[in-house]
Amino acid sequence: MRLRSLPLLLAALMVSSACATPGARPAAAPGAPPARPFGTVQEQAQRQQAWLRERLEVALPRLMRQHGIELWVVPMREYNEDPVFKALVSATTYAARRRTIYVFHDRGELGVSRIALGGNAQGGLYELRRPTQQVAGGGRAVEPWGPDQWQMLKQLLEERQPRTIAINVSRVFAFADGLTHGEYEGMVEALGPTWASRFKPSGGLPVDLLAWRSEDEARFFAEENRLAWDIIQTAFSNEVITPGTTHVRDVEWWMVQRLTDLGLATWFHPSVSVQRQGAGDAQLGENPVIQRGDVLHCDFGITALRLNTDTQHMGYVLREGETEVPEGLKGALARSNRLQDIVVEELRPGRTGNEVLAASLARMRQEGIEGTVYSHPVGLHGHGAGAMVGLWDRQEGVPGNGDHRILPGMWYSIELQATSPVAEWGGQRVRSAQEEDVILGADGQVRWAWKRQTAFHVVR
C-alpha cells in the first residue's frame, strides 16, 4: 500500500464503520457539531491545493524578493522533513519521498521557477526532474536516489548560474533551520567549494512563507475557531460535567474523543484545571473532582487541513442557590478582556514582537492591571512561525524570535493572563487566563477569527 493512501483509507473506514446501515449517518449528541464539519477528505484536499497554489504563485515570489533571495534550495529526507515542508506540498503528500530537493529560482520577469528533484510534482505545481536510466530498447525515467540527487542539483546550478544560494540554517528561528547537518555535508561534498562558497542563510524567508495566509484560509480559520468554541461550550456544561463526580481529566478526554469522533485531531493534549476558594495547587492535586464554586480553565486546540487553533477559556460551576457568576469573578474576566484589547490595538504589521510586548505591558501597568502577555503566531504550526510577543517567563522581551517583524495577513493567538483579588473569595487572587485567535487583514486591521469570550461558561 502506498503511504499517501493510508490516511484516506483510514478516514473512509472511520466513516463506514460509524454508519449502522448503508447511507445512514451517525446520530449526533445534543449540541454536537455536524459529523463532517469541513466536508469530505477529498473536498478538504481540494481546498488545501488551492491554498498551496496561491502560496507558491503569489506569496513565494514576493517574499523571495523581499528577503533578497535569488535561488533557494530546500533538501530533506523522508521522515526528517524541514519545518517549511508543510508550506510547500499538497495535502496528499505526508513525507519527503526518499530524498526530495526543492529548488526555487527567481528569474525576474520570467517569474520564480519551482523544481523538484525527487518526490512528485504536487499536482503540477513543480517541474519534476528525474534521471534517465538506460535499459534495453532505450531509456526510462527513474526515481533519483542517494548521491545522484546531489549531482542533479549540481547540474541545475551550472545551468542557472545563481550568484547566491539560500539554505535553511539559523541559530535564531527553528523554522529557518531545517537543513540537517548530514544533508549539508552531503551537499557540500557533491557541489564542491565553488558552489558552497555561494551559500547564505535564507533568513526570514521560510518563517514568513509559513506565516503567510490566504483569504480563503482565513475564512476556513473562522469555521475552525467556531468549532473549537462549540466543543469548549459543551465541555464546560452539564452535558459533560456533573459537580462532585467529574474529574478534570474526564473533561480533557471528552474533548479528545469529540475530535476523534469528528475525524479531526489536536496538536497538543488539552488541559483543564480548577481554582477553588481556600485551596491551593497542593490541596487540589493533579486530577481534582470538579466541585460547585470552582473556576474552570481549559487550553484546547484543533488541527484540521493542517491548520491549528489555540484557545483558552474560563468557566464557573454555580454553587447551590447561585443563579449567576459572582461579580468579583466577572471583574477578573473583564480585566483579562481589557488586556486583550490592549494587545490587539498594539499588534500592527511592521512592528516587531518585542515592540508590541513593550507597548502592551506599559499600557497594562498604566491601567493598573496585573498580568503577563505571551502571544504567538498560529497557523501551519500551533506555536507558529513569526514574531513572538513575549513568553510567560520572558516579559522583558525575547531576543531573536521577538525581533522579527509582523506581516499583514498572518494570524496570532492572543495569549495572556490577568490576576485579580476577588472579594467574594475573601480577597483570594484568581488568574483569568485567556487565549483567542485573531486575523491580521491585508490592510493591517485585526479581527477575532471567530469571537472572544466575554462571559464565563457556566455549569449549573
Short mmCIF file of C-alpha atoms in Angstrom, two decimals:
data_model
loop_
_atom_site.label_atom_id
_atom_site.label_comp_id
_atom_site.label_asym_id
_atom_site.label_seq_id
_atom_site.Cartn_x
_atom_site.Cartn_y
_atom_site.Cartn_z
CA MET A 1 0.00 0.00 0.00
CA ARG A 2 1.37 3.43 -0.90
CA LEU A 3 1.97 5.63 2.12
CA ARG A 4 -0.06 8.58 0.88
CA SER A 5 -3.20 6.42 0.51
CA LEU A 6 -3.28 5.21 4.12
CA PRO A 7 -4.84 8.29 5.82
CA LEU A 8 -7.58 8.46 3.20
CA LEU A 9 -8.33 4.77 3.72
CA LEU A 10 -8.47 5.20 7.49
CA ALA A 11 -10.83 8.14 7.10
CA ALA A 12 -13.08 6.09 4.83
CA LEU A 13 -13.08 3.19 7.28
CA MET A 14 -13.97 5.57 10.12
CA VAL A 15 -16.99 6.87 8.25
CA SER A 16 -18.18 3.45 7.06
CA SER A 17 -17.86 1.82 10.48
CA ALA A 18 -19.81 4.65 12.08
CA CYS A 19 -22.82 4.01 9.85
CA ALA A 20 -25.07 1.19 11.00
CA THR A 21 -26.91 1.00 7.67
CA PRO A 22 -25.94 1.98 4.12
CA GLY A 23 -26.34 5.71 3.66
CA ALA A 24 -27.02 6.34 7.36
CA ARG A 25 -25.11 8.95 9.31
CA PRO A 26 -24.12 8.56 12.96
CA ALA A 27 -26.52 10.28 15.33
CA ALA A 28 -25.06 13.48 16.78
CA ALA A 29 -25.08 14.07 20.51
CA PRO A 30 -27.16 17.03 21.74
CA GLY A 31 -25.29 20.22 20.98
CA ALA A 32 -22.67 18.38 18.91
CA PRO A 33 -21.14 19.97 15.80
CA PRO A 34 -22.02 18.38 12.43
CA ALA A 35 -20.49 14.98 11.73
CA ARG A 36 -18.34 16.34 8.90
CA PRO A 37 -17.77 19.98 9.82
CA PHE A 38 -15.33 20.67 6.98
CA GLY A 39 -16.61 18.42 4.20
CA THR A 40 -15.20 15.16 2.89
CA VAL A 41 -11.48 14.50 2.95
CA GLN A 42 -11.43 14.91 -0.84
CA GLU A 43 -13.10 18.32 -0.57
CA GLN A 44 -10.64 19.32 2.14
CA ALA A 45 -7.67 18.29 -0.05
CA GLN A 46 -9.02 20.27 -2.99
CA ARG A 47 -9.32 23.36 -0.82
CA GLN A 48 -5.79 22.88 0.50
CA GLN A 49 -4.46 22.55 -3.05
CA ALA A 50 -5.92 25.93 -3.93
CA TRP A 51 -4.19 27.42 -0.88
CA LEU A 52 -0.89 25.84 -1.92
CA ARG A 53 -1.15 27.20 -5.45
CA GLU A 54 -1.76 30.72 -4.16
CA ARG A 55 1.08 30.45 -1.64
CA LEU A 56 3.56 29.34 -4.31
CA GLU A 57 2.37 31.63 -7.10
CA VAL A 58 1.60 34.80 -5.12
CA ALA A 59 3.41 34.76 -1.77
CA LEU A 60 6.66 32.99 -2.64
CA PRO A 61 7.88 35.39 -5.38
CA ARG A 62 7.01 38.40 -3.25
CA LEU A 63 8.78 37.05 -0.18
CA MET A 64 11.88 35.89 -2.09
CA ARG A 65 12.32 39.41 -3.44
CA GLN A 66 11.59 40.98 -0.08
CA HIS A 67 14.33 38.88 1.52
CA GLY A 68 16.77 39.24 -1.38
CA ILE A 69 16.79 35.54 -2.29
CA GLU A 70 17.84 34.62 -5.85
CA LEU A 71 17.86 30.83 -5.55
CA TRP A 72 16.61 28.80 -2.58
CA VAL A 73 17.47 25.12 -2.06
CA VAL A 74 15.42 23.04 0.40
CA PRO A 75 16.68 19.42 0.66
CA MET A 76 15.22 16.90 3.10
CA ARG A 77 14.91 13.18 3.65
CA GLU A 78 11.86 11.05 4.34
CA TYR A 79 10.60 11.46 7.95
CA ASN A 80 13.16 14.17 8.65
CA GLU A 81 11.38 16.96 6.86
CA ASP A 82 12.24 20.66 7.01
CA PRO A 83 9.68 22.67 9.04
CA VAL A 84 8.80 24.63 5.86
CA PHE A 85 7.72 21.34 4.20
CA LYS A 86 4.10 21.95 5.27
CA ALA A 87 4.03 25.16 3.25
CA LEU A 88 5.42 23.55 0.09
CA VAL A 89 3.39 20.38 -0.52
CA SER A 90 -0.11 19.15 -1.31
CA ALA A 91 -2.50 17.60 1.21
CA THR A 92 -1.77 14.15 -0.26
CA THR A 93 1.96 14.39 0.49
CA TYR A 94 2.77 13.29 4.03
CA ALA A 95 6.54 12.90 3.86
CA ALA A 96 9.51 13.69 1.65
CA ARG A 97 9.95 10.81 -0.79
CA ARG A 98 13.37 9.18 -0.18
CA ARG A 99 15.14 12.49 -0.53
CA THR A 100 13.37 15.50 -2.02
CA ILE A 101 15.23 18.63 -3.06
CA TYR A 102 13.07 21.67 -3.83
CA VAL A 103 14.74 24.47 -5.80
CA PHE A 104 13.17 27.90 -6.23
CA HIS A 105 14.84 30.28 -8.69
CA ASP A 106 13.80 33.89 -9.17
CA ARG A 107 14.27 34.64 -12.89
CA GLY A 108 13.00 38.19 -12.71
CA GLU A 109 10.34 38.93 -15.33
CA LEU A 110 10.11 35.19 -16.10
CA GLY A 111 8.92 34.57 -12.54
CA VAL A 112 10.02 32.04 -9.93
CA SER A 113 10.62 28.54 -11.23
CA ARG A 114 9.79 25.67 -8.88
CA ILE A 115 11.73 22.45 -9.41
CA ALA A 116 11.50 19.15 -7.52
CA LEU A 117 14.47 16.79 -7.63
CA GLY A 118 12.68 13.74 -6.24
CA GLY A 119 9.22 13.38 -4.79
CA ASN A 120 6.38 14.41 -7.10
CA ALA A 121 5.08 17.48 -8.91
CA GLN A 122 2.50 18.33 -6.20
CA GLY A 123 -0.43 18.42 -8.58
CA GLY A 124 1.53 20.09 -11.37
CA LEU A 125 2.89 22.95 -9.24
CA TYR A 126 6.53 21.86 -9.64
CA GLU A 127 8.69 20.90 -12.58
CA LEU A 128 9.67 17.33 -11.71
CA ARG A 129 13.14 16.25 -12.83
CA ARG A 130 14.22 12.64 -12.83
CA PRO A 131 17.33 10.93 -14.21
CA THR A 132 17.13 8.58 -17.17
CA GLN A 133 18.30 5.00 -16.76
CA GLN A 134 19.48 3.18 -19.87
CA VAL A 135 17.78 -0.16 -20.43
CA ALA A 136 17.38 -2.46 -23.41
CA GLY A 137 15.41 -0.62 -26.09
CA GLY A 138 16.09 2.91 -24.76
CA GLY A 139 15.92 4.89 -21.54
CA ARG A 140 13.39 5.28 -18.77
CA ALA A 141 12.91 7.86 -16.05
CA VAL A 142 13.63 6.55 -12.55
CA GLU A 143 13.38 8.00 -9.08
CA PRO A 144 16.58 9.76 -8.07
CA TRP A 145 18.41 8.11 -5.21
CA GLY A 146 21.36 8.91 -2.98
CA PRO A 147 24.34 10.75 -4.48
CA ASP A 148 22.59 11.01 -7.87
CA GLN A 149 20.34 13.72 -6.48
CA TRP A 150 23.23 15.93 -5.46
CA GLN A 151 24.63 15.60 -8.98
CA MET A 152 21.24 16.63 -10.38
CA LEU A 153 21.36 19.69 -8.14
CA LYS A 154 24.89 20.49 -9.33
CA GLN A 155 23.79 20.25 -12.96
CA LEU A 156 20.87 22.58 -12.23
CA LEU A 157 23.15 25.14 -10.57
CA GLU A 158 25.54 25.03 -13.53
CA GLU A 159 22.55 25.59 -15.80
CA ARG A 160 21.15 28.53 -13.81
CA GLN A 161 24.41 30.09 -12.51
CA PRO A 162 23.00 31.79 -9.38
CA ARG A 163 25.14 34.38 -7.63
CA THR A 164 23.91 33.21 -4.21
CA ILE A 165 22.21 30.05 -2.90
CA ALA A 166 19.96 30.36 0.15
CA ILE A 167 19.82 27.42 2.57
CA ASN A 168 17.80 26.92 5.76
CA VAL A 169 20.33 27.39 8.56
CA SER A 170 19.59 29.63 11.53
CA ARG A 171 20.60 29.95 15.17
CA VAL A 172 17.52 32.09 15.86
CA PHE A 173 14.49 30.59 14.11
CA ALA A 174 13.70 26.87 14.28
CA PHE A 175 11.51 27.34 11.21
CA ALA A 176 14.54 28.56 9.24
CA ASP A 177 16.91 25.85 10.48
CA GLY A 178 15.58 22.81 8.67
CA LEU A 179 18.75 21.79 6.79
CA THR A 180 20.19 18.86 8.72
CA HIS A 181 23.91 18.51 9.28
CA GLY A 182 24.05 15.29 7.26
CA GLU A 183 22.29 16.86 4.28
CA TYR A 184 24.55 19.90 4.48
CA GLU A 185 27.68 17.73 4.45
CA GLY A 186 26.41 15.65 1.53
CA MET A 187 25.51 18.74 -0.47
CA VAL A 188 28.85 20.49 0.17
CA GLU A 189 30.82 17.38 -0.76
CA ALA A 190 28.90 16.88 -4.01
CA LEU A 191 28.74 20.52 -5.13
CA GLY A 192 32.32 21.42 -4.30
CA PRO A 193 33.86 24.56 -2.82
CA THR A 194 32.89 26.96 -5.62
CA TRP A 195 29.16 26.45 -5.21
CA ALA A 196 29.38 26.00 -1.43
CA SER A 197 31.02 29.43 -1.18
CA ARG A 198 27.78 30.93 -2.51
CA PHE A 199 25.64 29.54 0.32
CA LYS A 200 23.90 32.05 2.56
CA PRO A 201 21.20 31.69 5.24
CA SER A 202 17.64 32.01 3.96
CA GLY A 203 16.90 34.30 6.91
CA GLY A 204 13.24 35.10 7.41
CA LEU A 205 12.02 33.62 4.10
CA PRO A 206 10.84 30.23 5.44
CA VAL A 207 9.43 31.93 8.54
CA ASP A 208 7.33 34.37 6.53
CA LEU A 209 6.25 31.77 3.98
CA LEU A 210 4.90 29.61 6.79
CA ALA A 211 3.20 32.64 8.34
CA TRP A 212 1.57 33.87 5.12
CA ARG A 213 -2.17 33.12 4.86
CA SER A 214 -4.68 33.49 2.02
CA GLU A 215 -8.17 34.98 2.31
CA ASP A 216 -9.82 31.58 1.94
CA GLU A 217 -7.60 30.13 4.67
CA ALA A 218 -8.88 32.94 6.89
CA ARG A 219 -12.48 32.00 6.05
CA PHE A 220 -11.72 28.41 6.99
CA PHE A 221 -9.94 29.52 10.17
CA ALA A 222 -13.13 31.23 11.30
CA GLU A 223 -15.02 27.94 10.85
CA GLU A 224 -12.32 26.05 12.72
CA ASN A 225 -12.39 28.50 15.63
CA ARG A 226 -16.16 28.30 15.77
CA LEU A 227 -15.88 24.53 16.14
CA ALA A 228 -13.33 24.97 18.95
CA TRP A 229 -15.81 27.26 20.70
CA ASP A 230 -18.63 24.72 20.27
CA ILE A 231 -16.56 21.94 21.80
CA ILE A 232 -15.45 24.07 24.76
CA GLN A 233 -19.00 25.28 25.43
CA THR A 234 -20.22 21.68 25.59
CA ALA A 235 -17.23 20.57 27.68
CA PHE A 236 -17.95 23.31 30.23
CA SER A 237 -21.63 22.41 30.61
CA ASN A 238 -23.78 19.88 32.47
CA GLU A 239 -23.71 17.69 29.39
CA VAL A 240 -20.15 16.73 30.33
CA ILE A 241 -19.66 17.89 33.94
CA THR A 242 -21.53 16.58 36.98
CA PRO A 243 -20.34 18.61 40.01
CA GLY A 244 -18.96 16.37 42.72
CA THR A 245 -18.38 13.48 40.29
CA THR A 246 -16.47 14.57 37.18
CA HIS A 247 -12.67 14.83 37.30
CA VAL A 248 -10.78 17.40 35.22
CA ARG A 249 -9.10 14.55 33.29
CA ASP A 250 -12.55 13.26 32.32
CA VAL A 251 -13.25 16.58 30.61
CA GLU A 252 -9.89 16.55 28.82
CA TRP A 253 -10.50 13.07 27.43
CA TRP A 254 -14.04 14.02 26.41
CA MET A 255 -12.58 16.83 24.28
CA VAL A 256 -10.09 14.47 22.63
CA GLN A 257 -12.85 11.93 21.99
CA ARG A 258 -15.06 14.57 20.39
CA LEU A 259 -12.31 15.48 17.95
CA THR A 260 -11.66 11.83 17.16
CA ASP A 261 -15.37 11.25 16.53
CA LEU A 262 -15.28 14.14 14.05
CA GLY A 263 -12.28 12.69 12.23
CA LEU A 264 -10.08 15.56 13.44
CA ALA A 265 -7.01 15.86 15.64
CA THR A 266 -5.24 18.19 18.04
CA TRP A 267 -1.65 19.38 18.16
CA PHE A 268 -1.44 19.09 21.96
CA HIS A 269 -3.36 17.26 24.63
CA PRO A 270 -5.99 19.63 26.08
CA SER A 271 -5.68 20.73 29.68
CA VAL A 272 -8.43 21.51 32.19
CA SER A 273 -7.73 22.98 35.62
CA VAL A 274 -9.64 24.48 38.55
CA GLN A 275 -9.18 27.30 41.01
CA ARG A 276 -11.08 26.90 44.29
CA GLN A 277 -11.76 29.23 47.17
CA GLY A 278 -9.45 28.42 50.09
CA ALA A 279 -7.47 25.78 48.19
CA GLY A 280 -4.07 25.92 46.52
CA ASP A 281 -2.50 23.64 43.95
CA ALA A 282 -1.19 21.26 46.63
CA GLN A 283 -4.68 20.74 48.08
CA LEU A 284 -6.28 20.33 44.64
CA GLY A 285 -3.82 17.75 43.33
CA GLU A 286 -3.32 16.87 39.66
CA ASN A 287 -6.77 15.46 38.91
CA PRO A 288 -9.34 17.04 41.23
CA VAL A 289 -13.04 16.34 41.18
CA ILE A 290 -14.88 19.42 39.92
CA GLN A 291 -16.94 20.95 42.75
CA ARG A 292 -19.55 23.68 42.95
CA GLY A 293 -17.95 27.11 43.24
CA ASP A 294 -14.91 26.10 41.15
CA VAL A 295 -13.43 28.37 38.49
CA LEU A 296 -12.55 26.28 35.43
CA HIS A 297 -9.90 26.86 32.79
CA CYS A 298 -9.10 24.98 29.59
CA ASP A 299 -6.43 25.12 26.90
CA PHE A 300 -7.60 23.48 23.68
CA GLY A 301 -6.53 23.31 20.03
CA ILE A 302 -7.86 21.77 16.83
CA THR A 303 -5.83 20.59 13.83
CA ALA A 304 -7.71 20.46 10.53
CA LEU A 305 -6.47 20.86 6.95
CA ARG A 306 -3.01 21.28 8.51
CA LEU A 307 -4.15 24.50 10.25
CA ASN A 308 -4.22 24.84 14.03
CA THR A 309 -6.32 26.76 16.54
CA ASP A 310 -5.32 27.67 20.09
CA THR A 311 -7.98 28.68 22.64
CA GLN A 312 -8.12 29.20 26.40
CA HIS A 313 -11.46 29.83 28.09
CA MET A 314 -12.79 30.27 31.60
CA GLY A 315 -15.76 28.54 33.23
CA TYR A 316 -17.60 28.60 36.54
CA VAL A 317 -19.62 25.98 38.44
CA LEU A 318 -22.56 27.59 40.23
CA ARG A 319 -22.94 26.97 43.95
CA GLU A 320 -26.25 25.79 45.32
CA GLY A 321 -28.60 28.76 45.25
CA GLU A 322 -26.47 30.80 42.83
CA THR A 323 -28.03 31.89 39.56
CA GLU A 324 -25.07 33.72 38.08
CA VAL A 325 -21.30 34.15 38.34
CA PRO A 326 -20.13 36.30 41.32
CA GLU A 327 -19.35 39.91 40.42
CA GLY A 328 -15.73 39.62 41.57
CA LEU A 329 -15.10 36.83 39.08
CA LYS A 330 -16.82 38.79 36.33
CA GLY A 331 -14.44 41.64 37.10
CA ALA A 332 -11.43 39.32 36.82
CA LEU A 333 -12.56 38.23 33.35
CA ALA A 334 -13.20 41.85 32.37
CA ARG A 335 -9.60 42.73 33.24
CA SER A 336 -8.18 39.98 31.02
CA ASN A 337 -10.57 41.18 28.31
CA ARG A 338 -9.14 44.66 28.69
CA LEU A 339 -5.62 43.29 28.37
CA GLN A 340 -6.74 41.55 25.16
CA ASP A 341 -7.93 44.91 23.85
CA ILE A 342 -4.55 46.48 24.58
CA VAL A 343 -2.53 43.74 22.84
CA VAL A 344 -4.82 43.72 19.79
CA GLU A 345 -4.51 47.51 19.50
CA GLU A 346 -0.71 47.28 19.62
CA LEU A 347 -0.45 44.33 17.19
CA ARG A 348 0.38 46.02 13.90
CA PRO A 349 2.21 44.89 10.75
CA GLY A 350 5.75 46.20 10.52
CA ARG A 351 6.34 46.18 14.27
CA THR A 352 8.50 43.59 15.98
CA GLY A 353 7.07 41.24 18.56
CA ASN A 354 9.22 42.86 21.24
CA GLU A 355 7.86 46.30 20.33
CA VAL A 356 4.29 45.04 20.66
CA LEU A 357 5.13 43.42 24.00
CA ALA A 358 6.77 46.52 25.48
CA ALA A 359 3.94 48.82 24.39
CA SER A 360 1.28 46.41 25.69
CA LEU A 361 2.91 45.95 29.09
CA ALA A 362 3.42 49.69 29.53
CA ARG A 363 -0.29 50.33 28.93
CA MET A 364 -1.26 47.37 31.13
CA ARG A 365 0.70 48.75 34.07
CA GLN A 366 -0.61 52.26 33.47
CA GLU A 367 -4.15 50.91 33.80
CA GLY A 368 -3.32 49.04 37.00
CA ILE A 369 -3.73 45.53 35.56
CA GLU A 370 -1.51 42.78 36.96
CA GLY A 371 -0.82 40.36 34.14
CA THR A 372 1.53 38.80 31.63
CA VAL A 373 1.46 38.64 27.82
CA TYR A 374 2.77 35.64 25.87
CA SER A 375 1.08 35.77 22.47
CA HIS A 376 2.33 33.94 19.39
CA PRO A 377 1.70 33.33 15.69
CA VAL A 378 -0.52 30.38 14.79
CA GLY A 379 -1.27 28.60 11.53
CA LEU A 380 0.53 25.66 9.95
CA HIS A 381 2.08 25.14 13.38
CA GLY A 382 0.32 25.72 16.69
CA HIS A 383 3.19 27.80 18.02
CA GLY A 384 3.62 29.24 14.59
CA ALA A 385 6.25 30.97 12.51
CA GLY A 386 6.69 34.69 13.00
CA ALA A 387 7.33 37.33 15.62
CA MET A 388 6.89 36.13 19.19
CA VAL A 389 5.15 38.56 21.56
CA GLY A 390 6.66 37.56 24.90
CA LEU A 391 6.96 34.31 26.82
CA TRP A 392 5.26 33.82 30.18
CA ASP A 393 8.67 33.86 31.87
CA ARG A 394 10.33 36.38 29.50
CA GLN A 395 8.35 39.59 29.93
CA GLU A 396 11.40 41.71 29.17
CA GLY A 397 11.28 40.52 25.55
CA VAL A 398 12.52 37.56 23.51
CA PRO A 399 15.83 38.22 21.71
CA GLY A 400 15.82 36.98 18.14
CA ASN A 401 12.36 35.48 17.85
CA GLY A 402 10.79 38.65 19.25
CA ASP A 403 12.79 40.87 16.89
CA HIS A 404 11.09 39.52 13.75
CA ARG A 405 8.52 41.78 12.12
CA ILE A 406 4.79 41.15 11.87
CA LEU A 407 3.28 40.62 8.41
CA PRO A 408 -0.16 41.70 7.19
CA GLY A 409 -2.38 38.68 6.64
CA MET A 410 -0.84 36.46 9.34
CA TRP A 411 -2.62 35.03 12.39
CA TYR A 412 -1.96 35.33 16.12
CA SER A 413 -3.11 33.65 19.30
CA ILE A 414 -3.66 36.48 21.78
CA GLU A 415 -2.50 34.56 24.85
CA LEU A 416 -2.27 36.29 28.23
CA GLN A 417 -3.50 36.38 31.82
CA ALA A 418 -4.65 38.91 34.38
CA THR A 419 -4.65 38.15 38.12
CA SER A 420 -7.21 39.86 40.37
CA PRO A 421 -8.29 39.68 44.03
CA VAL A 422 -11.90 38.50 44.31
CA ALA A 423 -13.99 39.99 47.13
CA GLU A 424 -16.39 37.03 47.31
CA TRP A 425 -13.40 34.77 47.92
CA GLY A 426 -12.05 36.90 50.77
CA GLY A 427 -9.58 38.71 48.53
CA GLN A 428 -8.09 35.47 47.15
CA ARG A 429 -6.35 36.09 43.85
CA VAL A 430 -7.85 34.48 40.76
CA ARG A 431 -6.00 34.08 37.48
CA SER A 432 -8.08 34.76 34.36
CA ALA A 433 -6.05 33.22 31.53
CA GLN A 434 -7.46 33.69 28.05
CA GLU A 435 -6.35 32.84 24.54
CA GLU A 436 -8.21 33.74 21.38
CA ASP A 437 -7.11 33.66 17.75
CA VAL A 438 -7.07 36.77 15.58
CA ILE A 439 -6.54 37.51 11.90
CA LEU A 440 -4.50 40.46 10.68
CA GLY A 441 -6.10 41.58 7.45
CA ALA A 442 -4.14 42.62 4.38
CA ASP A 443 -4.99 46.19 5.42
CA GLY A 444 -3.40 45.65 8.84
CA GLN A 445 -6.72 45.62 10.70
CA VAL A 446 -7.10 42.95 13.39
CA ARG A 447 -10.28 40.91 13.85
CA TRP A 448 -11.18 37.94 16.02
CA ALA A 449 -11.06 34.75 13.98
CA TRP A 450 -14.49 33.84 15.40
CA LYS A 451 -15.22 35.87 18.52
CA ARG A 452 -13.84 36.23 22.03
CA GLN A 453 -15.05 35.13 25.43
CA THR A 454 -16.54 37.96 27.50
CA ALA A 455 -18.66 35.84 29.88
CA PHE A 456 -17.91 32.64 31.78
CA HIS A 457 -19.14 29.29 30.51
CA VAL A 458 -21.48 28.16 33.28
CA VAL A 459 -22.08 24.72 34.75
CA ARG A 460 -25.33 24.68 36.71
#
